[in-house]
Coordinates of C-alpha atoms in Angstrom, one line a residue:
M1 CA 37.3 3.8 38.1
T2 CA 34.8 3.6 35.2
A3 CA 32.0 6.0 34.8
P4 CA 28.5 4.5 35.4
E5 CA 26.5 3.6 32.3
H6 CA 23.6 5.8 31.4
T7 CA 20.3 4.5 32.5
Y8 CA 17.7 4.5 29.7
Q9 CA 14.0 3.8 30.0
Y10 CA 14.2 1.1 27.4
D11 CA 16.9 -1.2 26.0
L12 CA 15.2 -0.9 22.6
I13 CA 12.5 1.3 21.0
V14 CA 11.2 0.2 17.6
I15 CA 9.5 2.7 15.4
G16 CA 6.9 0.9 13.2
S17 CA 4.9 -2.2 13.7
G18 CA 5.3 -3.9 10.3
P19 CA 6.9 -7.3 9.8
A20 CA 10.4 -6.0 10.5
G21 CA 9.6 -3.9 13.5
M22 CA 7.3 -6.6 15.0
R23 CA 9.9 -9.4 14.7
A24 CA 12.7 -7.2 16.0
A25 CA 10.7 -6.2 19.0
I26 CA 9.6 -9.7 19.8
Q27 CA 13.1 -11.2 19.5
A28 CA 14.6 -8.5 21.7
A29 CA 11.9 -9.1 24.3
K30 CA 12.5 -12.8 24.2
A31 CA 16.2 -12.0 25.0
G32 CA 15.1 -10.2 28.2
R33 CA 15.3 -6.7 26.9
R34 CA 12.9 -3.8 27.9
V35 CA 11.2 -3.1 24.6
A36 CA 8.7 -0.5 23.4
L37 CA 7.1 -0.3 20.0
A38 CA 5.8 3.0 18.7
E39 CA 3.2 2.9 15.9
K40 CA 1.6 6.1 14.6
K41 CA -1.7 4.4 13.8
T42 CA -4.1 2.9 16.4
V43 CA -3.7 -0.6 14.7
V44 CA -0.5 -2.6 14.4
G45 CA 0.8 -4.5 11.4
G46 CA 2.1 -1.6 9.2
V47 CA 1.5 -1.4 5.5
S48 CA 1.9 -5.2 5.0
V49 CA -1.2 -6.0 7.1
N50 CA -3.3 -2.8 6.6
T51 CA -2.9 -1.5 3.1
G52 CA -0.3 -3.5 1.2
T53 CA 0.6 -7.2 0.8
I54 CA -2.1 -9.0 2.7
P55 CA -5.0 -6.7 1.6
S56 CA -3.9 -6.8 -2.1
K57 CA -3.5 -10.6 -2.1
T58 CA -6.9 -11.0 -0.4
F59 CA -8.5 -8.6 -2.8
R60 CA -7.0 -10.7 -5.7
E61 CA -8.5 -13.9 -4.3
A62 CA -11.8 -12.3 -3.7
V63 CA -11.8 -11.0 -7.3
L64 CA -10.9 -14.4 -8.7
E65 CA -13.5 -16.2 -6.7
L66 CA -16.5 -13.9 -6.9
S67 CA -15.9 -13.0 -10.6
G68 CA -15.8 -16.7 -11.5
Y69 CA -12.6 -16.0 -13.5
R70 CA -11.1 -19.4 -12.9
D71 CA -14.2 -21.2 -14.4
R72 CA -14.6 -19.1 -17.5
E73 CA -12.6 -21.5 -19.7
F74 CA -15.4 -24.0 -19.0
H75 CA -18.5 -21.8 -18.7
G76 CA -17.5 -19.1 -21.2
L77 CA -16.3 -15.5 -21.0
S78 CA -19.6 -14.2 -19.7
W79 CA -19.6 -16.5 -16.7
T80 CA -19.6 -14.8 -13.3
V81 CA -20.5 -16.0 -9.8
R82 CA -22.4 -12.8 -9.1
Q83 CA -24.1 -10.7 -11.7
K84 CA -23.7 -7.5 -9.8
L85 CA -20.4 -7.5 -7.9
S86 CA -19.9 -4.4 -5.8
A87 CA -16.8 -2.9 -4.0
A88 CA -18.4 -3.9 -0.7
D89 CA -18.5 -7.6 -1.7
L90 CA -14.8 -7.5 -2.2
L91 CA -13.8 -5.2 0.6
D92 CA -15.8 -7.1 3.2
R93 CA -13.6 -10.2 2.6
V94 CA -10.5 -8.0 2.7
G95 CA -11.6 -6.5 6.0
T96 CA -12.2 -9.8 7.6
V97 CA -8.7 -11.0 6.8
V98 CA -7.0 -7.7 7.8
R99 CA -8.8 -7.7 11.2
H100 CA -7.6 -11.2 11.9
E101 CA -4.0 -10.4 11.0
I102 CA -4.1 -7.3 13.2
D103 CA -5.4 -9.3 16.1
V104 CA -2.7 -12.0 15.6
T105 CA 0.1 -9.3 15.5
H106 CA -1.3 -7.5 18.5
Y107 CA -1.5 -10.8 20.5
Q108 CA 2.1 -11.8 19.6
L109 CA 3.4 -8.4 20.8
L110 CA 1.3 -8.5 24.0
R111 CA 2.3 -12.1 24.8
N112 CA 6.0 -11.2 24.6
N113 CA 5.6 -8.2 26.9
V114 CA 6.4 -5.6 24.2
E115 CA 5.0 -2.2 25.3
M116 CA 2.9 -0.8 22.5
V117 CA 2.5 2.9 22.1
A118 CA 0.1 4.5 19.6
A119 CA 2.2 7.6 18.8
T120 CA 4.2 9.3 16.1
A121 CA 7.9 9.3 16.9
S122 CA 10.6 11.8 16.1
F123 CA 14.2 12.1 17.2
L124 CA 15.4 14.6 19.8
D125 CA 18.9 13.1 19.8
A126 CA 20.4 9.7 19.0
H127 CA 18.9 8.1 22.2
T128 CA 15.8 10.2 22.7
L129 CA 12.4 10.2 20.9
Q130 CA 9.5 12.6 21.2
L131 CA 6.2 10.7 21.1
E132 CA 3.1 12.4 20.0
H133 CA 0.3 10.2 21.2
V134 CA -2.9 9.8 19.1
E135 CA -4.9 11.4 21.9
G136 CA -2.8 14.5 21.8
A137 CA -0.3 14.1 24.7
T138 CA 3.4 14.5 24.1
R139 CA 6.3 13.0 26.0
S140 CA 10.0 12.0 25.5
V141 CA 11.5 8.6 26.0
T142 CA 15.0 7.3 25.9
A143 CA 16.6 4.0 24.8
D144 CA 20.0 2.4 24.4
K145 CA 19.1 1.4 20.8
I146 CA 16.4 2.7 18.5
L147 CA 15.3 0.7 15.4
I148 CA 13.7 2.6 12.5
A149 CA 11.2 0.2 10.8
T150 CA 8.8 2.7 9.4
G151 CA 8.3 1.1 6.0
T152 CA 7.0 3.0 3.0
E153 CA 4.1 5.0 1.7
A154 CA 2.8 5.5 -1.8
T155 CA 4.8 8.1 -3.6
R156 CA 2.7 11.2 -4.3
D157 CA 3.3 14.1 -6.7
P158 CA 2.5 17.3 -4.9
H159 CA 1.0 18.7 -8.1
I160 CA -1.7 16.0 -8.4
P161 CA -5.0 16.6 -6.5
F162 CA -5.3 13.3 -4.7
D163 CA -8.7 12.9 -2.9
G164 CA -8.7 9.2 -2.1
S165 CA -11.9 8.8 -4.1
T166 CA -11.4 9.9 -7.7
I167 CA -7.6 10.1 -7.8
L168 CA -6.2 7.3 -5.7
T169 CA -3.0 5.7 -4.6
S170 CA -2.8 2.0 -3.8
D171 CA -3.2 2.9 -0.1
D172 CA -6.7 4.2 -0.9
I173 CA -8.0 1.1 -2.6
L174 CA -9.6 -0.3 0.6
H175 CA -11.8 2.8 0.8
L176 CA -13.4 2.5 -2.6
D177 CA -17.1 3.3 -2.4
S178 CA -17.9 1.7 -5.8
L179 CA -16.3 -0.1 -8.7
P180 CA -15.6 2.3 -11.6
R181 CA -16.6 1.6 -15.1
T182 CA -13.3 2.9 -16.4
L183 CA -9.9 3.2 -14.6
A184 CA -6.6 4.8 -15.6
V185 CA -3.6 3.4 -13.9
V186 CA -0.4 5.5 -13.9
G187 CA 2.7 3.4 -13.5
A188 CA 3.2 -0.2 -14.8
G189 CA 5.3 -1.5 -12.0
V190 CA 4.3 -4.4 -9.8
I191 CA 1.5 -2.6 -8.0
G192 CA 0.1 -0.9 -11.0
C193 CA 0.1 -4.1 -13.1
E194 CA -1.4 -6.1 -10.2
Y195 CA -4.4 -3.7 -9.7
A196 CA -4.8 -3.2 -13.5
S197 CA -5.2 -7.0 -14.0
M198 CA -7.6 -7.3 -11.0
F199 CA -9.9 -4.5 -12.1
A200 CA -9.8 -5.8 -15.7
V201 CA -11.1 -9.2 -14.5
L202 CA -14.0 -7.4 -12.8
G203 CA -15.0 -5.9 -16.2
V204 CA -13.5 -2.5 -15.6
R205 CA -12.1 -0.9 -18.8
V206 CA -8.5 -0.2 -17.7
T207 CA -5.9 2.0 -19.4
L208 CA -2.3 1.4 -18.1
V209 CA 0.1 4.3 -18.7
D210 CA 3.9 4.1 -18.2
R211 CA 6.8 6.1 -19.5
R212 CA 8.9 3.0 -20.1
A213 CA 8.8 0.9 -23.3
R214 CA 7.8 -2.3 -21.6
L215 CA 6.2 -3.7 -18.5
L216 CA 8.3 -4.7 -15.5
P217 CA 11.8 -4.2 -17.0
F218 CA 13.4 -6.1 -14.2
V219 CA 11.9 -9.4 -15.2
D220 CA 12.6 -11.6 -18.2
S221 CA 11.2 -10.1 -21.4
E222 CA 9.2 -13.2 -22.3
I223 CA 7.4 -13.0 -19.0
A224 CA 6.7 -9.3 -19.5
E225 CA 5.4 -10.0 -23.0
T226 CA 3.1 -12.7 -21.8
L227 CA 1.7 -10.4 -19.1
A228 CA 1.1 -7.7 -21.7
Y229 CA -0.7 -10.3 -23.9
H230 CA -3.0 -11.4 -21.0
L231 CA -3.7 -7.8 -20.0
R232 CA -4.8 -7.0 -23.6
E233 CA -6.8 -10.2 -23.7
N234 CA -8.7 -8.7 -20.7
R235 CA -9.3 -5.4 -22.7
V236 CA -6.6 -3.4 -20.9
T237 CA -5.2 -0.6 -23.1
L238 CA -1.5 -0.2 -22.7
R239 CA 0.0 3.3 -23.2
L240 CA 3.7 2.6 -23.0
N241 CA 6.4 5.2 -23.8
E242 CA 3.9 7.8 -22.6
A243 CA 4.5 10.2 -19.6
V244 CA 1.7 11.9 -17.7
S245 CA 2.1 15.7 -17.5
T246 CA -1.2 16.5 -15.7
I247 CA -4.1 14.8 -13.9
E248 CA -7.2 16.8 -13.3
K249 CA -10.7 16.2 -12.0
Y250 CA -13.8 17.5 -13.6
E251 CA -17.6 17.0 -13.5
D252 CA -19.9 15.8 -16.3
S253 CA -23.4 14.4 -16.4
G254 CA -22.1 11.1 -15.0
G255 CA -20.5 12.8 -12.0
A256 CA -16.9 13.1 -11.0
R257 CA -14.4 12.1 -13.7
V258 CA -10.6 12.3 -14.2
R259 CA -8.6 13.4 -17.2
L260 CA -4.9 12.5 -17.8
I261 CA -3.0 14.7 -20.2
L262 CA 0.0 13.0 -21.6
D263 CA 3.2 14.6 -22.8
S264 CA 2.2 13.6 -26.3
S265 CA -0.9 15.8 -25.9
K266 CA -3.2 12.7 -25.9
H267 CA -5.9 12.6 -23.3
V268 CA -7.1 9.6 -21.2
V269 CA -10.5 10.0 -19.6
A270 CA -11.7 7.7 -16.8
D271 CA -14.0 7.4 -13.8
K272 CA -11.0 7.0 -11.5
A273 CA -7.2 7.2 -11.7
L274 CA -4.8 5.0 -9.7
Y275 CA -1.4 6.7 -9.3
S276 CA 1.2 4.0 -8.7
I277 CA 4.7 5.1 -9.6
G278 CA 6.4 3.5 -6.6
R279 CA 6.8 3.8 -2.8
T280 CA 8.9 6.2 -0.6
G281 CA 10.4 5.6 2.8
T282 CA 8.2 7.0 5.6
T283 CA 11.0 9.1 7.1
A284 CA 9.8 12.7 6.7
R285 CA 8.5 13.2 10.2
L286 CA 11.4 11.4 12.0
N287 CA 13.6 14.4 12.3
L288 CA 16.6 12.2 11.4
A289 CA 19.1 15.1 11.5
A290 CA 18.7 15.3 15.3
A291 CA 20.1 11.8 15.5
G292 CA 22.9 12.5 13.0
L293 CA 21.1 10.6 10.3
A294 CA 20.0 11.3 6.7
A295 CA 17.7 9.4 4.3
D296 CA 19.1 8.6 0.9
E297 CA 17.4 9.6 -2.3
R298 CA 14.9 6.8 -1.8
G299 CA 14.1 7.7 1.8

């Protein structure tokens, strides 16, 4: 006689509502499974919708359109659609697109009967999660299968005084209160190069710092050299083969400023600094050990 199967509250619980989590939850629900999706924020969509891919590409299109960059070959380098372009002009457009994508994601989950829970999840064992709801309540739930789809967050050095205003990560860009006159970007990876080029088009004087000898070493050298040429053409200063030892905030007559001290003892001073050295898996609060799991060095 076989032992009865354990009865779980759900067939599948998905942690994270980004593209991977959303699609997994919907496909399981379509297959007739009882599915819940836990998202630590009050909005769905994950980094892709809220702070990453969609916002950055919308920001890019807003920059290109409102700055008149595409028409400068015809009208001249001084051509701009708006003489005084503000952060609000750009972010209003980003906000409209992001709200639409959140609504679409929410509707797709709702239509497929996926139970959405606004809570931070952590493992109690391999089949049990503790959910800390945004309103403060805590409860435990069980599932036959649990899918970790928590995505990533901007990597932060604990010694850097991030404040989301003067010293930023790419996740903070959507909260800019004003466009800086000068910007220091630490990290010439995909995200760093992307934002350096966008702010340069807006007339911001950008300094791009990276410890490597060239931009984007994973792409063909001719492409990287062409990108470097166009960045310099837009008055971006490249500080390659330079590592940042310290980033500090200070005040002068113009208000809050930031100073980068390089290992070579050179100083880079700017209105704001964007720290963009990569992304780290959002696994710190999952209590993976309780489920017999461990994150690798990138986790």
